[in-house]
C-alpha atoms as an extended CHARMM CRD file, in Angstrom:
* protein
*
       269  EXT
         1         1  MET       CA             16.6510000000       30.0010000000      -17.4470000000  PROA      1               0.0000000000
         2         2  ALA       CA             16.0120000000       28.4870000000      -20.9200000000  PROA      2               0.0000000000
         3         3  SER       CA             17.8900000000       30.8880000000      -22.9550000000  PROA      3               0.0000000000
         4         4  ILE       CA             21.3060000000       29.5910000000      -21.1540000000  PROA      4               0.0000000000
         5         5  ILE       CA             20.2880000000       25.8800000000      -21.4240000000  PROA      5               0.0000000000
         6         6  GLU       CA             19.1360000000       26.2010000000      -25.0410000000  PROA      6               0.0000000000
         7         7  PRO       CA             22.2850000000       26.0760000000      -26.7380000000  PROA      7               0.0000000000
         8         8  GLY       CA             23.6890000000       23.1200000000      -24.6820000000  PROA      8               0.0000000000
         9         9  TRP       CA             20.5930000000       21.0260000000      -25.0960000000  PROA      9               0.0000000000
        10        10  ARG       CA             20.5010000000       21.6200000000      -29.0130000000  PROA      10              0.0000000000
        11        11  TYR       CA             23.7510000000       20.2180000000      -29.1830000000  PROA      11              0.0000000000
        12        12  LEU       CA             22.6350000000       17.3170000000      -27.1920000000  PROA      12              0.0000000000
        13        13  ILE       CA             19.6380000000       16.2740000000      -29.4180000000  PROA      13              0.0000000000
        14        14  THR       CA             21.3220000000       17.0420000000      -32.6870000000  PROA      14              0.0000000000
        15        15  HSD       CA             24.5270000000       14.6360000000      -32.0130000000  PROA      15              0.0000000000
        16        16  PHE       CA             22.8960000000       11.9380000000      -30.0510000000  PROA      16              0.0000000000
        17        17  SER       CA             19.8310000000        9.7740000000      -30.2140000000  PROA      17              0.0000000000
        18        18  ASP       CA             16.8540000000        9.8840000000      -27.5780000000  PROA      18              0.0000000000
        19        19  PHE       CA             18.1940000000        6.3720000000      -26.4990000000  PROA      19              0.0000000000
        20        20  GLN       CA             21.6880000000        7.3280000000      -26.2250000000  PROA      20              0.0000000000
        21        21  LEU       CA             20.5760000000       10.4860000000      -24.0390000000  PROA      21              0.0000000000
        22        22  ALA       CA             18.1290000000        8.7080000000      -21.8760000000  PROA      22              0.0000000000
        23        23  CYS       CA             20.2160000000        5.7320000000      -21.1670000000  PROA      23              0.0000000000
        24        24  LEU       CA             23.9820000000        6.3550000000      -21.5670000000  PROA      24              0.0000000000
        25        25  GLY       CA             23.5120000000       10.3000000000      -20.5150000000  PROA      25              0.0000000000
        26        26  SER       CA             21.6090000000        9.2950000000      -17.8140000000  PROA      26              0.0000000000
        27        27  PHE       CA             24.1010000000        6.5280000000      -16.6500000000  PROA      27              0.0000000000
        28        28  PHE       CA             27.2560000000        8.8130000000      -17.0210000000  PROA      28              0.0000000000
        29        29  LEU       CA             25.2830000000       11.6970000000      -15.0780000000  PROA      29              0.0000000000
        30        30  HSD       CA             24.6060000000        9.5410000000      -12.7020000000  PROA      30              0.0000000000
        31        31  GLU       CA             27.9190000000        8.1180000000      -12.2530000000  PROA      31              0.0000000000
        32        32  SER       CA             29.5810000000       11.4170000000      -12.2890000000  PROA      32              0.0000000000
        33        33  VAL       CA             27.3930000000       13.1060000000       -9.6460000000  PROA      33              0.0000000000
        34        34  PHE       CA             27.4410000000       10.1650000000       -7.5790000000  PROA      34              0.0000000000
        35        35  PHE       CA             31.1230000000        9.4700000000       -7.2390000000  PROA      35              0.0000000000
        36        36  LEU       CA             32.0840000000       13.2720000000       -7.4010000000  PROA      36              0.0000000000
        37        37  SER       CA             29.7710000000       14.1080000000       -4.2280000000  PROA      37              0.0000000000
        38        38  GLY       CA             30.5550000000       10.6840000000       -2.5970000000  PROA      38              0.0000000000
        39        39  LEU       CA             34.1480000000       10.1220000000       -2.7720000000  PROA      39              0.0000000000
        40        40  PRO       CA             34.9380000000       13.3340000000       -0.8580000000  PROA      40              0.0000000000
        41        41  PHE       CA             33.8750000000       11.9470000000        2.3310000000  PROA      41              0.0000000000
        42        42  ILE       CA             36.0860000000        8.8870000000        2.1870000000  PROA      42              0.0000000000
        43        43  TYR       CA             39.0340000000       11.7040000000        2.1140000000  PROA      43              0.0000000000
        44        44  LEU       CA             37.8970000000       13.5490000000        4.8220000000  PROA      44              0.0000000000
        45        45  GLU       CA             37.3290000000       10.5640000000        6.8200000000  PROA      45              0.0000000000
        46        46  ARG       CA             40.9390000000        8.9370000000        6.2670000000  PROA      46              0.0000000000
        47        47  ALA       CA             42.5560000000       12.5040000000        6.7700000000  PROA      47              0.0000000000
        48        48  GLY       CA             40.4230000000       13.1320000000        9.8640000000  PROA      48              0.0000000000
        49        49  TRP       CA             39.6730000000       16.6230000000        8.3800000000  PROA      49              0.0000000000
        50        50  LEU       CA             36.2090000000       18.2630000000       10.0320000000  PROA      50              0.0000000000
        51        51  SER       CA             36.1210000000       15.2990000000       12.4700000000  PROA      51              0.0000000000
        52        52  LYS       CA             34.1910000000       17.7750000000       14.9240000000  PROA      52              0.0000000000
        53        53  TYR       CA             31.2880000000       17.4130000000       12.6980000000  PROA      53              0.0000000000
        54        54  LYS       CA             31.3610000000       13.6590000000       12.1370000000  PROA      54              0.0000000000
        55        55  ILE       CA             28.7170000000       11.9040000000       13.6430000000  PROA      55              0.0000000000
        56        56  GLN       CA             30.5010000000        8.6380000000       15.0780000000  PROA      56              0.0000000000
        57        57  THR       CA             33.8580000000        8.4610000000       16.3220000000  PROA      57              0.0000000000
        58        58  LYS       CA             34.4420000000        5.2050000000       14.4980000000  PROA      58              0.0000000000
        59        59  ASN       CA             35.8790000000        5.1500000000       11.1370000000  PROA      59              0.0000000000
        60        60  ASN       CA             35.7170000000        2.5810000000        8.0450000000  PROA      60              0.0000000000
        61        61  SER       CA             38.9190000000        0.8540000000        7.1200000000  PROA      61              0.0000000000
        62        62  PRO       CA             40.6450000000        1.5300000000        3.6180000000  PROA      62              0.0000000000
        63        63  ALA       CA             39.5500000000       -1.8940000000        2.9760000000  PROA      63              0.0000000000
        64        64  ALA       CA             36.0380000000       -1.5620000000        3.8890000000  PROA      64              0.0000000000
        65        65  GLN       CA             35.9320000000        1.6180000000        1.5190000000  PROA      65              0.0000000000
        66        66  GLU       CA             37.4210000000       -0.0390000000       -1.3250000000  PROA      66              0.0000000000
        67        67  LYS       CA             35.2520000000       -2.9170000000       -1.3350000000  PROA      67              0.0000000000
        68        68  CYS       CA             32.1710000000       -0.7730000000       -1.3510000000  PROA      68              0.0000000000
        69        69  ILE       CA             33.5400000000        1.2680000000       -4.2780000000  PROA      69              0.0000000000
        70        70  THR       CA             34.3050000000       -2.4530000000       -6.2380000000  PROA      70              0.0000000000
        71        71  ARG       CA             31.0520000000       -3.4990000000       -5.6180000000  PROA      71              0.0000000000
        72        72  LEU       CA             29.1720000000       -0.4250000000       -6.6270000000  PROA      72              0.0000000000
        73        73  LEU       CA             30.6650000000       -0.0350000000       -9.8540000000  PROA      73              0.0000000000
        74        74  LEU       CA             29.6380000000       -3.8920000000      -10.2440000000  PROA      74              0.0000000000
        75        75  TYR       CA             26.1300000000       -3.2090000000       -9.3540000000  PROA      75              0.0000000000
        76        76  HSD       CA             26.0430000000        0.1110000000      -11.4510000000  PROA      76              0.0000000000
        77        77  PHE       CA             26.9810000000       -1.6050000000      -14.6030000000  PROA      77              0.0000000000
        78        78  GLY       CA             25.5210000000       -4.8990000000      -13.9960000000  PROA      78              0.0000000000
        79        79  VAL       CA             22.4240000000       -3.6490000000      -12.7450000000  PROA      79              0.0000000000
        80        80  ASN       CA             21.7500000000        0.0360000000      -12.9710000000  PROA      80              0.0000000000
        81        81  LEU       CA             22.5860000000        0.3330000000      -16.8960000000  PROA      81              0.0000000000
        82        82  PRO       CA             20.5200000000       -2.6980000000      -17.7690000000  PROA      82              0.0000000000
        83        83  VAL       CA             17.5160000000       -1.3670000000      -15.8770000000  PROA      83              0.0000000000
        84        84  MET       CA             18.1290000000        2.3080000000      -17.7310000000  PROA      84              0.0000000000
        85        85  MET       CA             18.1510000000        0.3730000000      -20.8340000000  PROA      85              0.0000000000
        86        86  VAL       CA             15.1850000000       -2.0280000000      -20.4280000000  PROA      86              0.0000000000
        87        87  SER       CA             13.0360000000        0.9240000000      -18.9310000000  PROA      87              0.0000000000
        88        88  TYR       CA             13.3250000000        2.9780000000      -21.8170000000  PROA      88              0.0000000000
        89        89  PRO       CA             10.5970000000        1.8810000000      -23.7760000000  PROA      89              0.0000000000
        90        90  VAL       CA              8.2010000000        2.4580000000      -20.8020000000  PROA      90              0.0000000000
        91        91  PHE       CA              9.3870000000        6.0230000000      -20.3600000000  PROA      91              0.0000000000
        92        92  LYS       CA              8.5830000000        6.6090000000      -23.6470000000  PROA      92              0.0000000000
        93        93  HSD       CA              5.5530000000        5.3510000000      -23.7760000000  PROA      93              0.0000000000
        94        94  MET       CA              4.6200000000        7.4050000000      -20.6240000000  PROA      94              0.0000000000
        95        95  GLY       CA              5.4070000000       10.5130000000      -22.5460000000  PROA      95              0.0000000000
        96        96  MET       CA              9.3360000000       11.3340000000      -21.6750000000  PROA      96              0.0000000000
        97        97  ARG       CA             10.8920000000       13.5510000000      -24.5380000000  PROA      97              0.0000000000
        98        98  SER       CA             13.8010000000       15.4460000000      -24.9210000000  PROA      98              0.0000000000
        99        99  SER       CA             12.7340000000       17.5370000000      -27.8180000000  PROA      99              0.0000000000
       100       100  PHE       CA             12.2040000000       21.4490000000      -27.6710000000  PROA      100             0.0000000000
       101       101  PRO       CA             10.6190000000       23.2020000000      -26.1610000000  PROA      101             0.0000000000
       102       102  LEU       CA             11.8470000000       22.8100000000      -23.0690000000  PROA      102             0.0000000000
       103       103  PRO       CA              9.5630000000       22.7240000000      -19.8430000000  PROA      103             0.0000000000
       104       104  SER       CA              8.9260000000       26.0360000000      -17.8460000000  PROA      104             0.0000000000
       105       105  TRP       CA             10.5420000000       26.2860000000      -14.5500000000  PROA      105             0.0000000000
       106       106  LYS       CA              6.9100000000       26.0240000000      -12.9810000000  PROA      106             0.0000000000
       107       107  VAL       CA              6.4430000000       22.7020000000      -14.3990000000  PROA      107             0.0000000000
       108       108  VAL       CA             10.0050000000       21.5580000000      -13.4900000000  PROA      108             0.0000000000
       109       109  LEU       CA              9.6590000000       22.6310000000       -9.9450000000  PROA      109             0.0000000000
       110       110  SER       CA              6.0550000000       21.1160000000       -9.4260000000  PROA      110             0.0000000000
       111       111  GLN       CA              7.2830000000       17.7410000000      -10.8780000000  PROA      111             0.0000000000
       112       112  ILE       CA             10.2720000000       17.7490000000       -8.7130000000  PROA      112             0.0000000000
       113       113  ILE       CA              8.1410000000       18.3530000000       -5.6760000000  PROA      113             0.0000000000
       114       114  PHE       CA              5.6950000000       15.7430000000       -6.5680000000  PROA      114             0.0000000000
       115       115  TYR       CA              8.7260000000       13.2950000000       -6.9800000000  PROA      115             0.0000000000
       116       116  PHE       CA             10.2080000000       13.8740000000       -3.7170000000  PROA      116             0.0000000000
       117       117  ILE       CA              7.0420000000       13.5470000000       -1.9260000000  PROA      117             0.0000000000
       118       118  LEU       CA              5.9770000000       10.1060000000       -3.5680000000  PROA      118             0.0000000000
       119       119  GLU       CA              9.5650000000        8.8280000000       -3.5550000000  PROA      119             0.0000000000
       120       120  ASP       CA              9.5650000000        9.3840000000        0.3310000000  PROA      120             0.0000000000
       121       121  PHE       CA              6.0720000000        7.8850000000        0.9770000000  PROA      121             0.0000000000
       122       122  VAL       CA              6.8290000000        4.6960000000       -1.2970000000  PROA      122             0.0000000000
       123       123  PHE       CA             10.5040000000        4.4420000000        0.1690000000  PROA      123             0.0000000000
       124       124  TYR       CA              9.4760000000        4.4880000000        3.5720000000  PROA      124             0.0000000000
       125       125  TRP       CA              7.1120000000        1.4580000000        3.3000000000  PROA      125             0.0000000000
       126       126  GLY       CA              9.4280000000       -0.3740000000        1.1440000000  PROA      126             0.0000000000
       127       127  HSD       CA             12.1370000000        0.1220000000        3.4910000000  PROA      127             0.0000000000
       128       128  ARG       CA             10.0200000000       -0.8920000000        6.4980000000  PROA      128             0.0000000000
       129       129  ILE       CA              9.3120000000       -4.0220000000        4.5660000000  PROA      129             0.0000000000
       130       130  LEU       CA             12.9600000000       -4.6130000000        4.1030000000  PROA      130             0.0000000000
       131       131  HSD       CA             13.3230000000       -4.6010000000        7.7530000000  PROA      131             0.0000000000
       132       132  THR       CA             11.3200000000       -7.5160000000        8.2900000000  PROA      132             0.0000000000
       133       133  LYS       CA             13.2960000000      -10.7080000000        9.7950000000  PROA      133             0.0000000000
       134       134  TRP       CA             13.9250000000      -12.8140000000        6.5830000000  PROA      134             0.0000000000
       135       135  LEU       CA             14.1660000000       -9.7260000000        4.0730000000  PROA      135             0.0000000000
       136       136  TYR       CA             16.5780000000       -7.8740000000        6.4300000000  PROA      136             0.0000000000
       137       137  LYS       CA             18.6200000000      -11.1060000000        6.9510000000  PROA      137             0.0000000000
       138       138  HSD       CA             18.7360000000      -11.9940000000        3.1480000000  PROA      138             0.0000000000
       139       139  VAL       CA             18.5790000000       -8.7720000000        1.4430000000  PROA      139             0.0000000000
       140       140  HSD       CA             18.6290000000       -5.4500000000        3.3580000000  PROA      140             0.0000000000
       141       141  SER       CA             21.6780000000       -6.6750000000        5.6870000000  PROA      141             0.0000000000
       142       142  VAL       CA             24.2810000000       -6.0070000000        3.0050000000  PROA      142             0.0000000000
       143       143  HSD       CA             23.2440000000       -2.3170000000        3.1180000000  PROA      143             0.0000000000
       144       144  HSD       CA             23.4110000000       -2.2530000000        6.6210000000  PROA      144             0.0000000000
       145       145  GLU       CA             27.0690000000       -3.7850000000        6.5110000000  PROA      145             0.0000000000
       146       146  TYR       CA             28.2570000000       -0.4830000000        7.2560000000  PROA      146             0.0000000000
       147       147  ALA       CA             27.0500000000        0.8920000000       10.6450000000  PROA      147             0.0000000000
       148       148  THR       CA             29.3110000000        3.8630000000       10.1290000000  PROA      148             0.0000000000
       149       149  PRO       CA             28.0270000000        5.1150000000        6.9070000000  PROA      149             0.0000000000
       150       150  PHE       CA             30.0970000000        7.4040000000        4.2550000000  PROA      150             0.0000000000
       151       151  GLY       CA             28.5860000000        9.2110000000        1.0520000000  PROA      151             0.0000000000
       152       152  LEU       CA             29.3050000000        5.9610000000       -1.1060000000  PROA      152             0.0000000000
       153       153  THR       CA             27.4740000000        3.4840000000        1.0710000000  PROA      153             0.0000000000
       154       154  SER       CA             24.0030000000        5.2480000000        0.1970000000  PROA      154             0.0000000000
       155       155  GLU       CA             23.8460000000        2.7430000000       -3.0740000000  PROA      155             0.0000000000
       156       156  TYR       CA             25.5280000000        0.0910000000       -1.8420000000  PROA      156             0.0000000000
       157       157  ALA       CA             22.9130000000       -2.6120000000       -1.5560000000  PROA      157             0.0000000000
       158       158  HSD       CA             22.1190000000       -6.1660000000       -2.4690000000  PROA      158             0.0000000000
       159       159  PRO       CA             20.7050000000       -6.2270000000       -6.3050000000  PROA      159             0.0000000000
       160       160  ALA       CA             17.2580000000       -7.1790000000       -5.3010000000  PROA      160             0.0000000000
       161       161  GLU       CA             17.0140000000       -4.1550000000       -3.2290000000  PROA      161             0.0000000000
       162       162  ILE       CA             18.2760000000       -1.7550000000       -5.5830000000  PROA      162             0.0000000000
       163       163  LEU       CA             15.4290000000       -2.9020000000       -7.8330000000  PROA      163             0.0000000000
       164       164  PHE       CA             12.6470000000       -2.7600000000       -5.0850000000  PROA      164             0.0000000000
       165       165  LEU       CA             13.6080000000        0.7050000000       -3.7980000000  PROA      165             0.0000000000
       166       166  GLY       CA             14.8180000000        1.7760000000       -7.2450000000  PROA      166             0.0000000000
       167       167  PHE       CA             10.8900000000        1.5880000000       -7.9600000000  PROA      167             0.0000000000
       168       168  ALA       CA             10.2270000000        4.5560000000       -5.5600000000  PROA      168             0.0000000000
       169       169  THR       CA             12.2550000000        6.7810000000       -7.4500000000  PROA      169             0.0000000000
       170       170  ILE       CA             11.4210000000        5.9300000000      -10.8350000000  PROA      170             0.0000000000
       171       171  ILE       CA              7.4670000000        5.8110000000      -10.0970000000  PROA      171             0.0000000000
       172       172  GLY       CA              6.8600000000        9.5090000000      -10.2850000000  PROA      172             0.0000000000
       173       173  PRO       CA              8.7390000000        9.9840000000      -13.5770000000  PROA      173             0.0000000000
       174       174  ALA       CA              7.1780000000        7.1260000000      -14.6670000000  PROA      174             0.0000000000
       175       175  ILE       CA              3.6180000000        8.6500000000      -13.8500000000  PROA      175             0.0000000000
       176       176  THR       CA              4.3050000000       11.8200000000      -15.2140000000  PROA      176             0.0000000000
       177       177  GLY       CA              6.7150000000       11.1790000000      -18.1630000000  PROA      177             0.0000000000
       178       178  PRO       CA              8.7460000000       14.3470000000      -17.7990000000  PROA      178             0.0000000000
       179       179  HSD       CA             10.9210000000       16.1970000000      -20.2880000000  PROA      179             0.0000000000
       180       180  LEU       CA             14.5780000000       14.5250000000      -19.7150000000  PROA      180             0.0000000000
       181       181  MET       CA             15.8330000000       17.3890000000      -18.6860000000  PROA      181             0.0000000000
       182       182  THR       CA             13.6710000000       17.3220000000      -15.7690000000  PROA      182             0.0000000000
       183       183  LEU       CA             14.4650000000       13.4100000000      -15.2580000000  PROA      183             0.0000000000
       184       184  TRP       CA             18.1210000000       14.4580000000      -14.9910000000  PROA      184             0.0000000000
       185       185  LEU       CA             17.3330000000       17.1770000000      -12.7830000000  PROA      185             0.0000000000
       186       186  TRP       CA             15.4200000000       15.0320000000      -10.4380000000  PROA      186             0.0000000000
       187       187  MET       CA             18.3530000000       12.2960000000      -10.6540000000  PROA      187             0.0000000000
       188       188  VAL       CA             21.1370000000       14.4980000000       -9.6610000000  PROA      188             0.0000000000
       189       189  LEU       CA             18.9630000000       15.9020000000       -6.7790000000  PROA      189             0.0000000000
       190       190  ARG       CA             17.9690000000       12.7670000000       -5.4320000000  PROA      190             0.0000000000
       191       191  VAL       CA             21.5440000000       11.3630000000       -5.6640000000  PROA      191             0.0000000000
       192       192  LEU       CA             22.9460000000       14.4160000000       -3.6390000000  PROA      192             0.0000000000
       193       193  GLU       CA             20.1530000000       13.7900000000       -1.2900000000  PROA      193             0.0000000000
       194       194  THR       CA             20.7530000000       10.3410000000       -0.6580000000  PROA      194             0.0000000000
       195       195  VAL       CA             24.7900000000       10.8160000000       -0.2850000000  PROA      195             0.0000000000
       196       196  GLU       CA             24.2370000000       13.4370000000        2.2880000000  PROA      196             0.0000000000
       197       197  ALA       CA             22.1290000000       11.3920000000        3.9750000000  PROA      197             0.0000000000
       198       198  HSD       CA             24.7540000000        8.9350000000        4.5110000000  PROA      198             0.0000000000
       199       199  CYS       CA             27.8500000000       11.0450000000        4.5920000000  PROA      199             0.0000000000
       200       200  GLY       CA             28.4780000000       10.6850000000        8.5300000000  PROA      200             0.0000000000
       201       201  TYR       CA             28.7110000000       14.6720000000        9.0070000000  PROA      201             0.0000000000
       202       202  ASP       CA             26.3800000000       16.6800000000       10.4430000000  PROA      202             0.0000000000
       203       203  PHE       CA             27.4770000000       20.2040000000        9.1580000000  PROA      203             0.0000000000
       204       204  PRO       CA             26.2090000000       23.5680000000        9.9840000000  PROA      204             0.0000000000
       205       205  TRP       CA             25.2560000000       24.1530000000        6.9020000000  PROA      205             0.0000000000
       206       206  SER       CA             23.3160000000       20.5900000000        6.2280000000  PROA      206             0.0000000000
       207       207  LEU       CA             19.6980000000       21.2430000000        5.1970000000  PROA      207             0.0000000000
       208       208  SER       CA             18.3980000000       19.4690000000        8.0280000000  PROA      208             0.0000000000
       209       209  ASN       CA             19.4930000000       22.7070000000       10.0260000000  PROA      209             0.0000000000
       210       210  PHE       CA             17.2950000000       24.8810000000        8.0690000000  PROA      210             0.0000000000
       211       211  LEU       CA             14.2970000000       23.0900000000        6.5350000000  PROA      211             0.0000000000
       212       212  PRO       CA             12.3990000000       21.5340000000        9.3890000000  PROA      212             0.0000000000
       213       213  LEU       CA             11.1650000000       18.5000000000        7.4060000000  PROA      213             0.0000000000
       214       214  TYR       CA             14.3650000000       17.2600000000        5.9700000000  PROA      214             0.0000000000
       215       215  GLY       CA             15.9850000000       14.3870000000        7.5570000000  PROA      215             0.0000000000
       216       216  GLY       CA             19.7100000000       14.5550000000        6.8710000000  PROA      216             0.0000000000
       217       217  ALA       CA             22.9040000000       12.9180000000        7.9170000000  PROA      217             0.0000000000
       218       218  ASP       CA             22.0160000000       12.7800000000       11.5720000000  PROA      218             0.0000000000
       219       219  PHE       CA             18.4100000000       11.5160000000       11.0490000000  PROA      219             0.0000000000
       220       220  HSD       CA             19.4660000000        8.4240000000        8.7000000000  PROA      220             0.0000000000
       221       221  ASP       CA             23.0010000000        8.0270000000       10.5610000000  PROA      221             0.0000000000
       222       222  TYR       CA             20.6620000000        6.6540000000       13.8890000000  PROA      222             0.0000000000
       223       223  HSD       CA             19.0890000000        4.3160000000       11.7550000000  PROA      223             0.0000000000
       224       224  HSD       CA             22.3290000000        2.7640000000       10.3370000000  PROA      224             0.0000000000
       225       225  ARG       CA             23.8640000000        2.4720000000       13.8950000000  PROA      225             0.0000000000
       226       226  LEU       CA             21.3570000000        0.3490000000       15.7610000000  PROA      226             0.0000000000
       227       227  LEU       CA             19.8260000000       -3.0160000000       15.4120000000  PROA      227             0.0000000000
       228       228  TYR       CA             17.5380000000       -3.6320000000       12.5750000000  PROA      228             0.0000000000
       229       229  THR       CA             14.6070000000       -4.4810000000       14.9560000000  PROA      229             0.0000000000
       230       230  LYS       CA             15.0410000000       -1.0560000000       16.8770000000  PROA      230             0.0000000000
       231       231  SER       CA             16.2280000000        1.3470000000       14.3150000000  PROA      231             0.0000000000
       232       232  GLY       CA             13.4080000000        3.2750000000       12.8510000000  PROA      232             0.0000000000
       233       233  ASN       CA             13.9780000000        6.5270000000       10.8430000000  PROA      233             0.0000000000
       234       234  TYR       CA             12.9170000000        4.7910000000        7.5390000000  PROA      234             0.0000000000
       235       235  SER       CA             12.4250000000        7.5650000000        5.3070000000  PROA      235             0.0000000000
       236       236  SER       CA             14.5040000000        8.7790000000        2.3550000000  PROA      236             0.0000000000
       237       237  THR       CA             14.1840000000       12.5990000000        2.5880000000  PROA      237             0.0000000000
       238       238  PHE       CA             11.7960000000       13.9540000000        5.0000000000  PROA      238             0.0000000000
       239       239  ILE       CA             10.8030000000       12.9520000000        8.7080000000  PROA      239             0.0000000000
       240       240  TYR       CA              6.9620000000       13.3160000000        8.7510000000  PROA      240             0.0000000000
       241       241  MET       CA              6.5270000000        9.5810000000        7.7090000000  PROA      241             0.0000000000
       242       242  ASP       CA              8.4230000000        8.5000000000       10.8590000000  PROA      242             0.0000000000
       243       243  TRP       CA              6.8100000000       10.7200000000       12.9690000000  PROA      243             0.0000000000
       244       244  ILE       CA              3.1200000000        9.9530000000       11.6070000000  PROA      244             0.0000000000
       245       245  PHE       CA              3.6310000000        6.2650000000       12.3310000000  PROA      245             0.0000000000
       246       246  GLY       CA              5.9980000000        6.5270000000       15.2590000000  PROA      246             0.0000000000
       247       247  THR       CA              9.0220000000        4.9410000000       13.8260000000  PROA      247             0.0000000000
       248       248  ASP       CA             11.2100000000        7.6270000000       14.9890000000  PROA      248             0.0000000000
       249       249  LYS       CA             10.5440000000        7.7220000000       18.7580000000  PROA      249             0.0000000000
       250       250  GLY       CA             14.0980000000        6.0980000000       19.5740000000  PROA      250             0.0000000000
       251       251  TYR       CA             15.6570000000        8.9210000000       17.8630000000  PROA      251             0.0000000000
       252       252  ARG       CA             13.4580000000       11.6910000000       19.3180000000  PROA      252             0.0000000000
       253       253  LYS       CA             14.3990000000       10.3630000000       22.9030000000  PROA      253             0.0000000000
       254       254  LEU       CA             18.1070000000       10.3700000000       21.8510000000  PROA      254             0.0000000000
       255       255  LYS       CA             18.0520000000       13.7990000000       20.6790000000  PROA      255             0.0000000000
       256       256  ALA       CA             15.9850000000       14.9900000000       24.0600000000  PROA      256             0.0000000000
       257       257  LEU       CA             18.6800000000       13.1760000000       26.0590000000  PROA      257             0.0000000000
       258       258  LYS       CA             21.3570000000       14.9390000000       24.1050000000  PROA      258             0.0000000000
       259       259  SER       CA             19.8880000000       18.4790000000       24.2750000000  PROA      259             0.0000000000
       260       260  SER       CA             19.7830000000       17.9510000000       28.1110000000  PROA      260             0.0000000000
       261       261  GLY       CA             23.1450000000       16.9820000000       28.2030000000  PROA      261             0.0000000000
       262       262  VAL       CA             22.6030000000       13.3120000000       28.7950000000  PROA      262             0.0000000000
       263       263  GLU       CA             24.8130000000       10.8240000000       26.3890000000  PROA      263             0.0000000000
       264       264  ASP       CA             23.3840000000        7.6950000000       25.2970000000  PROA      264             0.0000000000
       265       265  GLY       CA             25.1240000000        4.3690000000       24.8980000000  PROA      265             0.0000000000
       266       266  SER       CA             23.4900000000        3.6610000000       21.5970000000  PROA      266             0.0000000000
       267       267  LYS       CA             25.4140000000        6.4300000000       19.9130000000  PROA      267             0.0000000000
       268       268  GLU       CA             27.3780000000        3.7580000000       18.1390000000  PROA      268             0.0000000000
       269       269  THR       CA             27.3100000000       -0.2750000000       17.7560000000  PROA      269             0.0000000000
């Protein structure tokens, strides 16, 4: 793997500074992966393609979709990019580097697994806090403007929430001080995961159909279409935190009803 990556990585570190790669490079990579993975779900919804896999029958209007994209660009350039620039010294202090040698696949894999587990744990509790009455009304309700989510709504949120829940994403790398390559891989995987969780489609090839602990779109879609006091399913990636603390009971009950051939009236709001 290293022999394939090394030439490209050598080009990057010889033509750009650490700051440029860690801040501007990370931002460009995030934007590319986020919009390239999220935009197709807008066109799927508008064209009605693969509608048999769509979780909710309701669609978002083109105006609502365009509002989401406009706000996202504002938040990304006005919040995400400045945060990346400000946090750069912290990551450097914690040991982040872009130089050779590249980390081994064992180190990369162990760190990525650690990041997913830690992020899911921190996100769960932060998300539950955001569903308290005051914080939901003044902060988290922005994210829930879309009761029928599509891929790009995954990062549509109040700026305060972007900072608050963004902590769950960066705490793992901040602790371990990874190689920049590992940090980029983590960012790509996290973006793809959250876009998939908000995509609004439950495909036969979705990871949730193969990995028992993975939540996926069906799990998170339930969270969006119910009232905030009854939603549950607060985890970002996995399902075990909600199972341990009993915040998935409504979802499991609905799944049981569906499996027995009974439709539930709470499918849509």
